[in-house]
Coordinates of C-alpha atoms (C1' of nucleotides) in Angstrom, one line a residue:
Chain Z
M1 CA 61.3 2.9 6.9
I2 CA 60.8 0.0 9.2
G3 CA 57.2 -1.2 9.0
A4 CA 56.6 0.2 5.5
Q5 CA 55.7 -3.0 3.8
P6 CA 53.5 -4.5 6.5
S7 CA 51.4 -1.4 6.6
E8 CA 50.3 -2.1 3.0
T9 CA 49.1 -5.6 3.6
L10 CA 47.7 -5.4 7.1
S11 CA 45.2 -2.6 7.2
G12 CA 44.3 -1.4 10.6
N13 CA 47.3 -2.9 12.4
R14 CA 49.3 -1.0 14.8
L15 CA 52.0 0.1 12.4
A16 CA 49.5 1.3 9.8
T17 CA 47.7 3.3 12.4
R18 CA 50.9 4.9 13.7
Q19 CA 52.1 5.8 10.2
L20 CA 48.7 7.1 9.3
S21 CA 48.4 9.3 12.3
R22 CA 51.3 11.4 11.1
L23 CA 49.2 12.5 8.2
V24 CA 46.3 13.7 10.4
G25 CA 45.9 17.4 10.2
T26 CA 48.2 17.9 7.2
R27 CA 46.9 19.7 4.2
I28 CA 46.4 16.6 2.1
W29 CA 44.6 15.0 5.0
T30 CA 42.1 17.8 5.7
S31 CA 41.3 18.3 2.0
R32 CA 37.6 18.6 1.6
F33 CA 37.7 16.4 -1.5
L34 CA 38.6 13.2 0.3
S35 CA 36.3 10.4 1.3
R36 CA 37.1 8.3 4.3
E37 CA 38.5 5.4 2.2
E38 CA 40.6 7.8 0.2
R39 CA 42.1 9.1 3.5
D40 CA 42.9 5.5 4.4
A41 CA 44.5 4.9 1.0
L42 CA 46.8 7.9 1.6
G43 CA 47.6 6.7 5.1
N44 CA 48.5 3.3 3.8
A45 CA 50.8 4.8 1.3
V46 CA 53.1 6.3 3.9
V47 CA 56.5 4.5 3.7
S48 CA 58.3 6.4 6.4
T49 CA 58.1 9.1 9.0
R50 CA 61.4 10.5 10.1
S51 CA 62.8 13.4 12.0
V52 CA 65.5 15.5 10.3
G53 CA 67.6 18.4 11.4
A54 CA 67.4 21.9 10.2
N55 CA 69.0 22.8 6.8
T56 CA 68.4 19.3 5.5
D57 CA 67.7 19.1 1.7
L58 CA 64.6 17.1 1.0
V59 CA 65.1 17.7 -2.7
R60 CA 68.3 19.3 -4.0
Q61 CA 68.1 21.9 -6.8
G62 CA 67.9 20.1 -10.1
E63 CA 67.8 16.7 -8.7
R64 CA 65.3 13.8 -9.0
A65 CA 62.8 13.1 -6.3
D66 CA 61.1 9.8 -6.1
S67 CA 58.9 10.7 -3.1
L68 CA 56.5 13.2 -2.0
F69 CA 57.5 14.8 1.3
I70 CA 55.0 16.0 3.8
V71 CA 56.3 18.5 6.4
A72 CA 54.2 17.0 9.3
D73 CA 56.1 19.2 11.8
G74 CA 58.6 22.0 11.5
W75 CA 59.2 24.5 8.8
A76 CA 60.8 24.2 5.4
C77 CA 61.1 26.3 2.2
R78 CA 61.5 26.0 -1.5
Y79 CA 64.6 27.8 -2.5
T80 CA 66.2 29.1 -5.7
T81 CA 69.6 30.7 -6.1
T82 CA 71.4 32.9 -8.6
R83 CA 74.9 32.0 -9.9
E84 CA 76.3 34.7 -7.6
G85 CA 74.8 33.1 -4.5
G86 CA 71.7 35.2 -4.1
R87 CA 68.9 33.2 -2.4
Q88 CA 65.2 33.5 -2.8
F89 CA 62.4 31.4 -1.3
P90 CA 59.5 31.1 -3.7
A91 CA 57.5 29.3 -0.9
L92 CA 57.5 28.7 2.8
R93 CA 56.3 25.4 4.2
V94 CA 54.7 25.4 7.6
P95 CA 53.6 22.3 9.5
G96 CA 51.2 20.3 7.5
D97 CA 52.2 21.5 4.0
V98 CA 53.3 19.3 1.1
G99 CA 57.0 19.9 0.5
N100 CA 57.4 19.1 -3.2
L101 CA 54.0 18.9 -4.8
D102 CA 55.5 19.5 -8.2
S103 CA 57.5 16.3 -8.0
L104 CA 54.2 14.5 -8.9
M105 CA 54.6 16.0 -12.5
F106 CA 58.3 16.7 -12.8
D107 CA 61.2 14.3 -12.6
R108 CA 63.5 17.1 -11.7
L109 CA 62.8 20.2 -9.9
D110 CA 64.6 23.4 -10.8
Y111 CA 64.5 24.5 -7.2
G112 CA 65.3 22.8 -3.9
V113 CA 63.3 22.0 -0.8
R114 CA 65.0 22.4 2.5
T115 CA 64.1 22.2 6.1
L116 CA 64.6 25.4 8.1
T117 CA 64.1 23.8 11.5
Q118 CA 64.2 20.3 12.8
A119 CA 61.3 18.7 11.1
T120 CA 59.1 15.5 10.9
I121 CA 58.9 14.4 7.4
V122 CA 56.3 11.9 6.1
T123 CA 57.4 10.2 2.9
L124 CA 55.0 9.0 0.2
P125 CA 56.2 7.2 -2.9
R126 CA 55.7 9.3 -6.0
D127 CA 54.7 6.5 -8.3
R128 CA 52.2 5.3 -5.7
M129 CA 50.7 8.7 -5.3
V130 CA 50.4 9.2 -9.1
A131 CA 48.5 5.9 -9.2
L132 CA 46.3 6.8 -6.3
A133 CA 45.5 10.2 -7.8
A134 CA 44.4 8.4 -11.0
Q135 CA 42.4 5.8 -9.1
H136 CA 40.7 8.0 -6.5
P137 CA 39.0 11.2 -7.8
G138 CA 39.2 12.9 -4.4
I139 CA 43.0 12.3 -4.2
G140 CA 43.5 13.6 -7.7
R141 CA 41.3 16.6 -7.0
T142 CA 43.2 17.3 -3.8
F143 CA 46.5 17.5 -5.7
T144 CA 45.0 19.6 -8.6
W145 CA 43.6 21.9 -5.9
L146 CA 46.8 22.4 -4.1
A147 CA 48.8 23.4 -7.2
P148 CA 46.7 26.6 -8.1
V149 CA 46.6 27.5 -4.4
E150 CA 50.4 27.6 -4.4
N151 CA 50.3 29.6 -7.6
A152 CA 47.9 32.1 -6.1
I153 CA 50.1 32.6 -3.1
L154 CA 53.2 33.0 -5.2
S155 CA 51.4 35.6 -7.4
I156 CA 50.8 37.7 -4.3
W157 CA 54.4 37.2 -3.3
A158 CA 55.4 38.5 -6.7
L159 CA 53.3 41.6 -6.1
S160 CA 55.1 42.1 -2.8
L161 CA 58.5 41.5 -4.3
G162 CA 57.9 43.9 -7.2
R163 CA 55.8 46.6 -5.7
R164 CA 55.8 46.8 -1.9
S165 CA 58.2 48.5 0.5
A166 CA 60.2 46.5 3.0
K167 CA 57.7 47.4 5.8
E168 CA 54.7 46.4 3.7
R169 CA 56.4 43.1 2.6
L170 CA 57.1 42.2 6.2
A171 CA 53.6 43.1 7.4
H172 CA 52.1 41.1 4.5
L173 CA 54.2 38.0 5.2
L174 CA 53.3 38.0 8.9
S175 CA 49.7 38.6 8.1
E176 CA 49.8 35.6 5.7
L177 CA 51.6 33.3 8.2
S178 CA 49.1 34.3 10.9
V179 CA 46.3 33.0 8.7
R180 CA 48.1 29.9 7.4
L181 CA 49.0 28.9 10.9
D182 CA 45.4 29.5 12.1
A183 CA 46.9 31.6 14.9
E184 CA 44.3 34.3 15.2
D185 CA 42.0 34.9 18.1
G186 CA 39.9 37.9 17.5
N187 CA 42.2 40.8 16.6
E188 CA 45.2 39.2 18.2
S189 CA 47.5 36.5 17.0
S190 CA 50.4 34.5 18.4
F191 CA 52.4 31.7 16.9
A192 CA 55.7 29.8 17.1
F193 CA 58.0 31.5 14.7
P194 CA 61.3 29.8 14.0
L195 CA 62.5 31.9 11.0
T196 CA 65.7 33.8 11.4
Q197 CA 65.9 37.3 10.0
E198 CA 68.0 35.9 7.2
H199 CA 65.2 33.5 6.3
I200 CA 62.8 36.4 6.2
A201 CA 65.2 38.3 4.0
D202 CA 65.4 35.4 1.6
T203 CA 61.6 35.3 1.5
L204 CA 61.1 39.0 0.9
G205 CA 64.0 39.7 -1.4
L206 CA 65.8 41.9 1.1
T207 CA 68.9 41.7 3.3
N208 CA 68.9 40.4 6.9
I209 CA 70.1 43.8 8.0
H210 CA 67.2 45.6 6.5
I211 CA 64.8 43.1 7.9
N212 CA 66.3 43.8 11.3
R213 CA 65.7 47.5 11.0
T214 CA 62.2 47.0 9.6
M215 CA 61.2 44.7 12.4
Q216 CA 62.4 47.3 14.9
Q217 CA 60.1 49.8 13.2
L218 CA 57.1 47.4 13.5
R219 CA 58.0 46.6 17.0
S220 CA 58.2 50.2 18.1
N221 CA 54.9 50.8 16.5
G222 CA 53.4 48.0 18.5
M223 CA 52.6 46.0 15.5
I224 CA 54.6 42.9 16.4
G225 CA 56.2 41.4 19.4
T226 CA 58.9 38.8 19.4
A227 CA 60.0 36.7 22.4
N228 CA 61.7 33.3 22.6
R229 CA 60.8 32.3 19.1
T230 CA 57.2 33.4 19.3
M231 CA 55.6 36.0 17.2
T232 CA 52.8 38.1 18.6
L233 CA 50.6 40.3 16.6
P234 CA 48.7 42.4 19.1
D235 CA 46.6 44.2 16.4
V236 CA 46.1 42.1 13.3
Q237 CA 43.8 44.6 11.6
S238 CA 46.3 47.4 11.8
L239 CA 49.1 45.2 10.5
R240 CA 46.9 44.2 7.6
D241 CA 46.1 47.9 7.0
I242 CA 49.7 48.6 6.6
C243 CA 50.0 46.4 3.5
G244 CA 46.5 46.0 2.2
F245 CA 46.3 42.4 3.2
D246 CA 43.3 40.4 1.9
L247 CA 43.3 36.8 2.9
S248 CA 41.1 35.5 0.0
Y249 CA 44.2 34.5 -2.1
L250 CA 45.0 31.8 0.5
H251 CA 41.8 30.0 -0.4
I252 CA 41.6 28.6 3.1
K253 CA 37.9 28.6 3.3
P254 CA 35.9 27.5 0.2
S255 CA 34.1 30.4 -1.4
P256 CA 30.3 30.4 -1.3
E257 CA 30.2 29.4 -4.9
A258 CA 32.5 26.5 -4.4
Q259 CA 30.2 25.1 -1.8
L260 CA 27.3 25.2 -4.2
A261 CA 29.3 23.5 -6.9
Chain E
M1 CA 29.2 32.1 -30.4
I2 CA 27.4 31.4 -33.6
G3 CA 27.8 27.7 -34.4
A4 CA 28.6 26.6 -31.0
Q5 CA 25.8 24.2 -30.5
P6 CA 25.9 22.6 -34.0
S7 CA 29.6 21.9 -33.5
E8 CA 28.8 19.6 -30.6
T9 CA 26.3 17.4 -32.5
L10 CA 27.8 17.3 -35.9
S11 CA 31.4 16.3 -35.6
G12 CA 33.5 17.0 -38.6
N13 CA 31.2 19.6 -40.1
R14 CA 32.5 22.9 -41.3
L15 CA 31.8 24.8 -38.1
A16 CA 33.4 22.3 -35.9
T17 CA 36.4 22.2 -38.0
R18 CA 36.7 26.0 -38.0
Q19 CA 36.4 26.2 -34.3
L20 CA 38.8 23.4 -33.7
S21 CA 41.3 25.0 -35.9
R22 CA 41.7 27.9 -33.6
L23 CA 43.1 25.5 -30.9
V24 CA 45.7 24.1 -33.2
G25 CA 49.2 25.0 -32.0
T26 CA 48.0 26.2 -28.6
R27 CA 49.5 24.8 -25.5
I28 CA 46.6 22.6 -24.6
W29 CA 46.6 21.3 -28.2
T30 CA 50.2 20.4 -28.4
S31 CA 50.2 18.6 -25.0
R32 CA 52.0 15.3 -25.3
F33 CA 49.4 13.7 -23.1
L34 CA 46.5 14.0 -25.5
S35 CA 45.2 11.2 -27.8
R36 CA 43.6 12.1 -31.1
E37 CA 40.1 11.7 -29.8
E38 CA 40.9 13.8 -26.7
R39 CA 42.0 16.6 -29.1
D40 CA 38.7 16.2 -30.9
A41 CA 36.9 16.5 -27.6
L42 CA 38.7 19.7 -26.8
G43 CA 38.0 21.1 -30.2
N44 CA 34.3 20.3 -29.9
A45 CA 34.1 22.1 -26.6
V46 CA 35.0 25.5 -28.1
V47 CA 32.0 27.7 -27.8
S48 CA 33.4 30.9 -29.4
T49 CA 36.4 32.4 -31.0
R50 CA 36.5 36.2 -30.9
S51 CA 38.8 39.0 -31.5
V52 CA 39.1 41.6 -28.7
G53 CA 41.0 44.8 -28.4
A54 CA 44.0 45.6 -26.3
N55 CA 43.4 46.2 -22.6
T56 CA 40.4 44.0 -22.4
D57 CA 39.7 42.2 -19.2
L58 CA 39.1 38.5 -19.8
V59 CA 38.7 38.1 -16.0
R60 CA 38.5 41.0 -13.7
Q61 CA 40.3 40.9 -10.3
G62 CA 38.2 39.0 -7.8
E63 CA 35.4 38.2 -10.2
R64 CA 33.9 34.9 -11.3
A65 CA 34.9 33.2 -14.5
D66 CA 32.7 30.6 -16.2
S67 CA 35.1 30.0 -19.0
L68 CA 38.6 29.0 -19.8
F69 CA 40.1 31.6 -22.2
I70 CA 42.8 30.5 -24.6
V71 CA 44.9 33.3 -26.0
A72 CA 45.1 31.9 -29.5
D73 CA 46.7 35.0 -30.8
G74 CA 48.0 38.2 -29.3
W75 CA 49.5 38.8 -25.8
A76 CA 47.9 39.0 -22.4
C77 CA 48.9 39.1 -18.8
R78 CA 47.8 38.1 -15.3
Y79 CA 47.9 41.2 -13.2
T80 CA 47.7 42.1 -9.6
T81 CA 47.6 45.5 -7.9
T82 CA 48.2 47.1 -4.6
R83 CA 45.7 49.5 -3.0
E84 CA 48.0 52.4 -4.0
G85 CA 47.8 51.4 -7.7
G86 CA 51.1 49.5 -8.0
R87 CA 50.8 46.9 -10.7
Q88 CA 52.6 43.6 -11.0
F89 CA 52.2 40.9 -13.7
P90 CA 52.7 37.5 -12.1
A91 CA 52.5 36.0 -15.6
L92 CA 52.7 36.9 -19.3
R93 CA 50.6 35.1 -21.9
V94 CA 52.0 34.7 -25.3
P95 CA 50.1 33.3 -28.3
G96 CA 48.9 29.8 -27.5
D97 CA 48.8 30.1 -23.7
V98 CA 45.9 29.3 -21.5
G99 CA 44.8 32.6 -19.9
N100 CA 43.1 31.6 -16.7
L101 CA 44.0 28.0 -15.9
D102 CA 43.2 28.4 -12.3
S103 CA 39.6 29.1 -13.0
L104 CA 39.2 25.3 -13.4
M105 CA 39.6 25.1 -9.6
F106 CA 38.6 28.5 -8.3
D107 CA 35.3 30.3 -8.7
R108 CA 37.0 33.6 -8.1
L109 CA 40.5 34.6 -9.1
D110 CA 42.3 37.1 -6.8
Y111 CA 44.0 38.4 -9.9
G112 CA 42.8 39.6 -13.3
V113 CA 43.6 38.5 -16.8
R114 CA 43.9 41.2 -19.4
T115 CA 44.9 41.5 -23.1
L116 CA 47.9 43.6 -23.8
T117 CA 47.3 43.7 -27.5
Q118 CA 44.5 42.9 -29.8
A119 CA 43.9 39.2 -29.4
T120 CA 42.1 36.2 -30.6
I121 CA 40.4 34.5 -27.7
V122 CA 39.0 30.9 -27.8
T123 CA 36.4 30.3 -25.1
L124 CA 35.9 26.9 -23.5
P125 CA 33.1 26.4 -20.9
R126 CA 34.6 25.7 -17.5
D127 CA 32.1 23.1 -16.4
R128 CA 32.6 21.3 -19.6
M129 CA 36.3 21.3 -19.2
V130 CA 36.1 20.0 -15.7
A131 CA 34.0 17.2 -16.9
L132 CA 36.3 16.4 -19.8
A133 CA 39.3 16.4 -17.5
A134 CA 37.6 13.9 -15.3
Q135 CA 36.5 11.8 -18.3
H136 CA 39.7 11.8 -20.4
P137 CA 42.9 11.1 -18.5
G138 CA 45.0 12.9 -21.1
I139 CA 43.0 16.1 -20.8
G140 CA 43.2 15.9 -17.0
R141 CA 46.9 15.3 -17.2
T142 CA 47.4 18.2 -19.5
F143 CA 45.8 20.6 -17.0
T144 CA 47.7 19.1 -14.0
W145 CA 50.8 19.5 -16.1
L146 CA 50.3 23.1 -16.9
A147 CA 49.8 24.2 -13.3
P148 CA 53.2 23.2 -12.0
V149 CA 54.8 24.6 -15.1
E150 CA 53.3 28.0 -14.3
N151 CA 54.5 27.6 -10.8
A152 CA 58.0 26.8 -11.9
I153 CA 58.1 29.9 -14.1
L154 CA 56.7 32.1 -11.4
S155 CA 59.3 30.7 -8.9
I156 CA 62.1 31.9 -11.2
W157 CA 60.4 35.2 -11.6
A158 CA 60.4 35.5 -7.9
L159 CA 64.1 35.0 -7.9
S160 CA 64.5 37.8 -10.4
L161 CA 62.2 40.1 -8.5
G162 CA 64.0 39.5 -5.3
R163 CA 67.6 39.0 -6.2
R164 CA 68.5 40.3 -9.6
S165 CA 69.4 43.8 -10.9
A166 CA 67.3 45.6 -13.5
K167 CA 69.7 44.6 -16.3
E168 CA 69.7 40.9 -15.2
R169 CA 65.9 40.9 -14.9
L170 CA 65.5 42.3 -18.4
A171 CA 68.0 39.9 -19.9
H172 CA 66.3 37.1 -18.2
L173 CA 62.8 38.0 -19.3
L174 CA 63.9 38.4 -22.9
S175 CA 65.8 35.1 -22.7
E176 CA 62.7 33.4 -21.5
L177 CA 60.4 34.9 -24.1
S178 CA 62.8 34.0 -26.8
V179 CA 62.5 30.3 -25.8
R180 CA 58.7 30.4 -25.1
L181 CA 58.1 32.0 -28.5
D182 CA 60.4 29.4 -30.1
A183 CA 62.2 32.3 -31.8
E184 CA 65.7 31.0 -31.8
D185 CA 67.8 30.1 -34.8
G186 CA 71.3 29.2 -33.7
N187 CA 72.6 31.9 -31.5
E188 CA 70.2 34.5 -32.9
S189 CA 66.7 35.2 -32.1
S190 CA 64.0 37.5 -33.4
F191 CA 60.3 37.8 -32.5
A192 CA 57.3 40.1 -32.6
F193 CA 57.4 42.0 -29.4
P194 CA 54.3 44.1 -28.6
L195 CA 55.1 45.0 -25.0
T196 CA 55.5 48.6 -24.1
Q197 CA 58.2 49.6 -21.7
E198 CA 55.5 50.1 -19.1
H199 CA 54.4 46.5 -19.5
I200 CA 57.9 45.3 -19.1
A201 CA 58.2 47.4 -15.9
D202 CA 55.0 45.8 -14.5
T203 CA 56.5 42.4 -15.2
L204 CA 59.9 43.1 -13.7
G205 CA 58.8 45.2 -10.7
L206 CA 60.6 48.4 -12.0
T207 CA 59.5 51.7 -13.5
N208 CA 59.1 52.3 -17.2
I209 CA 61.8 55.0 -17.0
H210 CA 64.3 52.6 -15.6
I211 CA 63.3 50.0 -18.1
N212 CA 64.1 52.6 -20.8
R213 CA 67.5 53.2 -19.5
T214 CA 68.3 49.6 -19.0
M215 CA 67.2 48.8 -22.5
Q216 CA 69.5 51.5 -23.8
Q217 CA 72.3 49.8 -22.0
L218 CA 71.6 46.4 -23.5
R219 CA 71.2 48.1 -26.9
S220 CA 74.5 49.9 -26.8
N221 CA 76.1 46.6 -25.7
G222 CA 74.7 45.0 -28.8
M223 CA 72.6 42.6 -26.7
I224 CA 69.2 43.6 -28.1
G225 CA 67.8 45.4 -31.1
T226 CA 64.4 46.9 -31.4
A227 CA 62.7 48.1 -34.5
N228 CA 59.0 48.4 -35.4
R229 CA 57.7 46.1 -32.6
T230 CA 60.3 43.4 -33.3
M231 CA 62.8 42.3 -30.8
T232 CA 66.1 41.0 -32.0
L233 CA 68.7 39.2 -29.9
P234 CA 71.9 39.0 -32.0
D235 CA 73.7 37.0 -29.4
V236 CA 71.5 34.8 -27.3
Q237 CA 74.3 33.1 -25.4
S238 CA 75.8 36.4 -24.2
L239 CA 72.4 37.6 -23.1
R240 CA 71.9 34.4 -21.1
D241 CA 75.3 34.8 -19.6
I242 CA 74.3 38.2 -18.2
C243 CA 71.6 36.7 -16.0
G244 CA 72.5 33.1 -15.6
F245 CA 69.6 31.9 -17.7
D246 CA 68.9 28.2 -17.7
L247 CA 65.9 27.2 -19.7
S248 CA 65.1 24.0 -17.9
Y249 CA 62.5 25.7 -15.7
L250 CA 60.3 26.2 -18.7
H251 CA 59.9 22.5 -19.1
I252 CA 59.5 22.9 -22.8
K253 CA 61.1 19.6 -23.7
P254 CA 60.4 16.6 -21.6
S255 CA 63.4 15.6 -19.6
P256 CA 65.0 12.2 -20.5
E257 CA 63.4 10.6 -17.4
A258 CA 60.0 11.8 -18.3
Q259 CA 60.2 10.1 -21.7
L260 CA 61.1 6.8 -20.0
A261 CA 58.2 7.1 -17.6
Chain F
dC1 C1' 84.2 28.7 28.4
dG2 C1' 85.2 29.0 23.5
dG3 C1' 82.7 28.5 19.3
dT4 C1' 78.8 29.4 16.6
dT5 C1' 74.6 31.3 15.3
dC6 C1' 71.7 35.1 15.4
dG7 C1' 70.6 39.8 16.3
dT8 C1' 71.9 44.7 16.4
dT9 C1' 74.2 49.0 15.2
dG10 C1' 76.8 52.5 12.3
dA11 C1' 78.7 54.7 8.2
dG12 C1' 78.7 55.3 3.4
dG13 C1' 77.1 54.7 -1.2
dC14 C1' 74.5 53.0 -5.2
dC15 C1' 70.6 51.6 -7.7
dC16 C1' 66.4 52.8 -8.8
dA17 C1' 62.2 55.8 -7.9
dT18 C1' 60.2 60.2 -8.4
dC19 C1' 59.0 64.4 -10.7
dA20 C1' 59.0 67.0 -14.8
dA21 C1' 59.8 67.8 -19.5
dT22 C1' 60.5 67.0 -24.4
dC23 C1' 60.3 64.2 -28.6
dT24 C1' 58.3 61.0 -31.8
dA25 C1' 54.9 58.2 -34.0
dT26 C1' 50.3 57.3 -34.9
dG27 C1' 45.7 58.4 -35.6
dT28 C1' 41.6 61.4 -36.2
dG29 C1' 38.6 65.0 -37.7
dG30 C1' 37.9 69.1 -40.1
Chain W
dC1 C1' 46.6 68.2 -45.9
dC2 C1' 47.1 70.2 -41.5
dA3 C1' 45.7 70.9 -36.5
dC4 C1' 45.3 68.4 -32.7
dA5 C1' 45.2 64.6 -29.4
dT6 C1' 47.2 60.6 -27.5
dA7 C1' 50.3 56.9 -26.4
dG8 C1' 54.8 55.7 -26.0
dA9 C1' 59.8 56.5 -25.8
dT10 C1' 63.5 59.4 -24.1
dT11 C1' 66.2 62.6 -21.2
dG12 C1' 67.6 65.2 -16.9
dA13 C1' 67.8 66.4 -12.0
dT14 C1' 67.1 65.0 -7.5
dG15 C1' 66.4 62.0 -3.6
dG16 C1' 65.6 58.0 -0.8
dG17 C1' 65.2 53.1 0.3
dC18 C1' 67.9 49.6 0.7
dC19 C1' 72.6 47.5 0.1
dT20 C1' 77.4 46.8 1.5
dC21 C1' 81.0 46.6 4.6
dA22 C1' 82.4 46.2 9.2
dA23 C1' 81.8 45.6 13.9
dC24 C1' 79.9 44.3 18.3
dG25 C1' 76.5 42.1 21.5
dA26 C1' 73.7 38.3 23.0
dA27 C1' 72.1 33.7 23.4
dC28 C1' 72.9 29.0 23.1
dC29 C1' 75.6 24.7 23.5
dG30 C1' 78.9 21.0 24.0

DNA sequence: CGGTTCGTTGAGGCCCATCAATCTATGTGG
DNA sequence: CCACATAGATTGATGGGCCTCAACGAACCG
C-alpha cells in the first residue's frame, strides 16, 4: 500500500518500477494483445503487492470485491460450498493467474477466492481496471480473452466431474497443471506441487481418502512421483493416454487461424 | 440468407424489420447495456434466420465457427465427450440464449453446440460482431457481461457435479431452469420442457436410468409433475430447499450495487 | 516434545452404473 | 387401418466405485 499514489504520478521512478515488476510474467502481462504502453498502464495501476498466508480469503463468498487480485506467486482457488459443507473448487489459480476476473463485471461473486499456500498478491483497483479496459483496446481484449479461456477449462472440468473415473480425473488434472505450469521437458515433467490431497479432492469432486488410493495406483504404475512437494511425471504421454488429455482447451498457444486474424 | 444484404443498406425496410424482430427478447437484445441505436446495429447484422431440426450441430467439436448463433427458439446445448463416448453438457441453451459466445474470441471451440429440439437460429457474422463490439461500448459490454455469467453458472454446475446427490442435482437443475425461463408465478412454476431423460443425464453427469428413478422420487413427493412435455413445479420453495438453491448466481437481476454504478 | 497438519490403511456399505428387458407413444408406409 | 419401426420411459437384478467411519503413522514446528 505504501507507495501507491506516487507510482501514479512519477512514471519510471523506483517505486513504480518495483510495483510493475511484480506483474511481469503474470497472465495479464504476457497477453499477446498488449502494447508496451498498455503494459506500462497496467503496471502503474498496481496499488499494492503483499504477501499473505495460506487459507486467506481474497474474496469471500457472496461479498463485494473492489480490487482485482493477481496471484503473482503461490497457489489459490475459487471455491464454492453446499449448505452441508461440501466444497468444490471450480478453478485453481497457479502463479501468474488472475484471481477474480469476474469482479470486473460483478459487484458480488457467488463464490470465494482463497489462497492455498502462502502467496504474493498484486492488487489492482477494479474501477481503474474497468476504465483502462475501456480506454486501451489491448487491455480490454486481454480481459475478454481470459474469460472464455476460464470457461473452456471449466467445461473440460465438468466433463471430468461428470464422466470420468477417479483415476482419469487425477491424470487429467495433473496433465493440465503440467501444461499450465509450463513444466514439460520432452516427455517428462516436474513442478512444485503444494496441493494437499484434500485440495485435489475438492477439485475433482472426490474424497481425500480416495485421492490417496488413486495416487498410490498412479505411483505404482510409474505415472507419477511425489517427493517433498514436487510432482514428477516421468511419462507425460502415458499419463495423457489414461484420460484422453488434449491440451487445446487451454488455449495456451494461439491457433494458426488466430495468428492470421 | 435472402434479404441479408438489403437489410444493411435500407434501414427500417420490411426485411430489416423482420430480421430484427427475431432478436427481440433474446439475451443480447434485452441487455441493459444497449442503447436504442446499438440494438438497431445488432438487428442489422443479422444475416439469416433459419429453422433447423433437433440434433443439428451448430458448431462441431473442434471446428471453426464464422458466426454467432442465437437460439431464438428451441433448446440447444454445449457438449463435450470423452474418447469412450461419455457425453457431458457444460451448458444448456434455452430460447433467447447465445449459442457459441466463445466463438467471438476463439477460432476453434473445443466443444460443440447442438440443438436438442427443432430450433430457430439467428446467425450473426463473427467478424461483424467483433467490429460492432469494438465500435459500440454497449455491445462490447454486453458480450463481456455474458461471459462471466456463463462462468458463474458453470461454477455452480461444477459444485453439483462434484458434491451433490442425484436428487439434489435434479432439483437444482429444475430450479435453475424455472428461473431462467421466467416460469414462476408465486410458489408455482410451469414451463415447456423438451429435454429427454438422457439429455438430463448428460447435463447432470448421471445415467438416464438413474434420472428416471430420481424423477419418480421427486414426482411421488409432489415436487414435480410432468405431462406432455411440460414440467410443473407445484412447490418451488420446497424444491429449492432440497438442494440449497440460491438464484443469485444466475445474475438475472442487477444487484443493488450494480444499479448504483 | 506436544500439537497440528497431512498422509495412509482397513472395514463396511450405499449410491449409482451396468446389463437386459418390457412398455408406451409416435410416426410411417402399405 | 394395421404392421412395423423407432425413440423414449420404465422396471428389475446385479455389481462396483467411491464414500463413510475410524484409526494410525509421519512430518513439521514452535
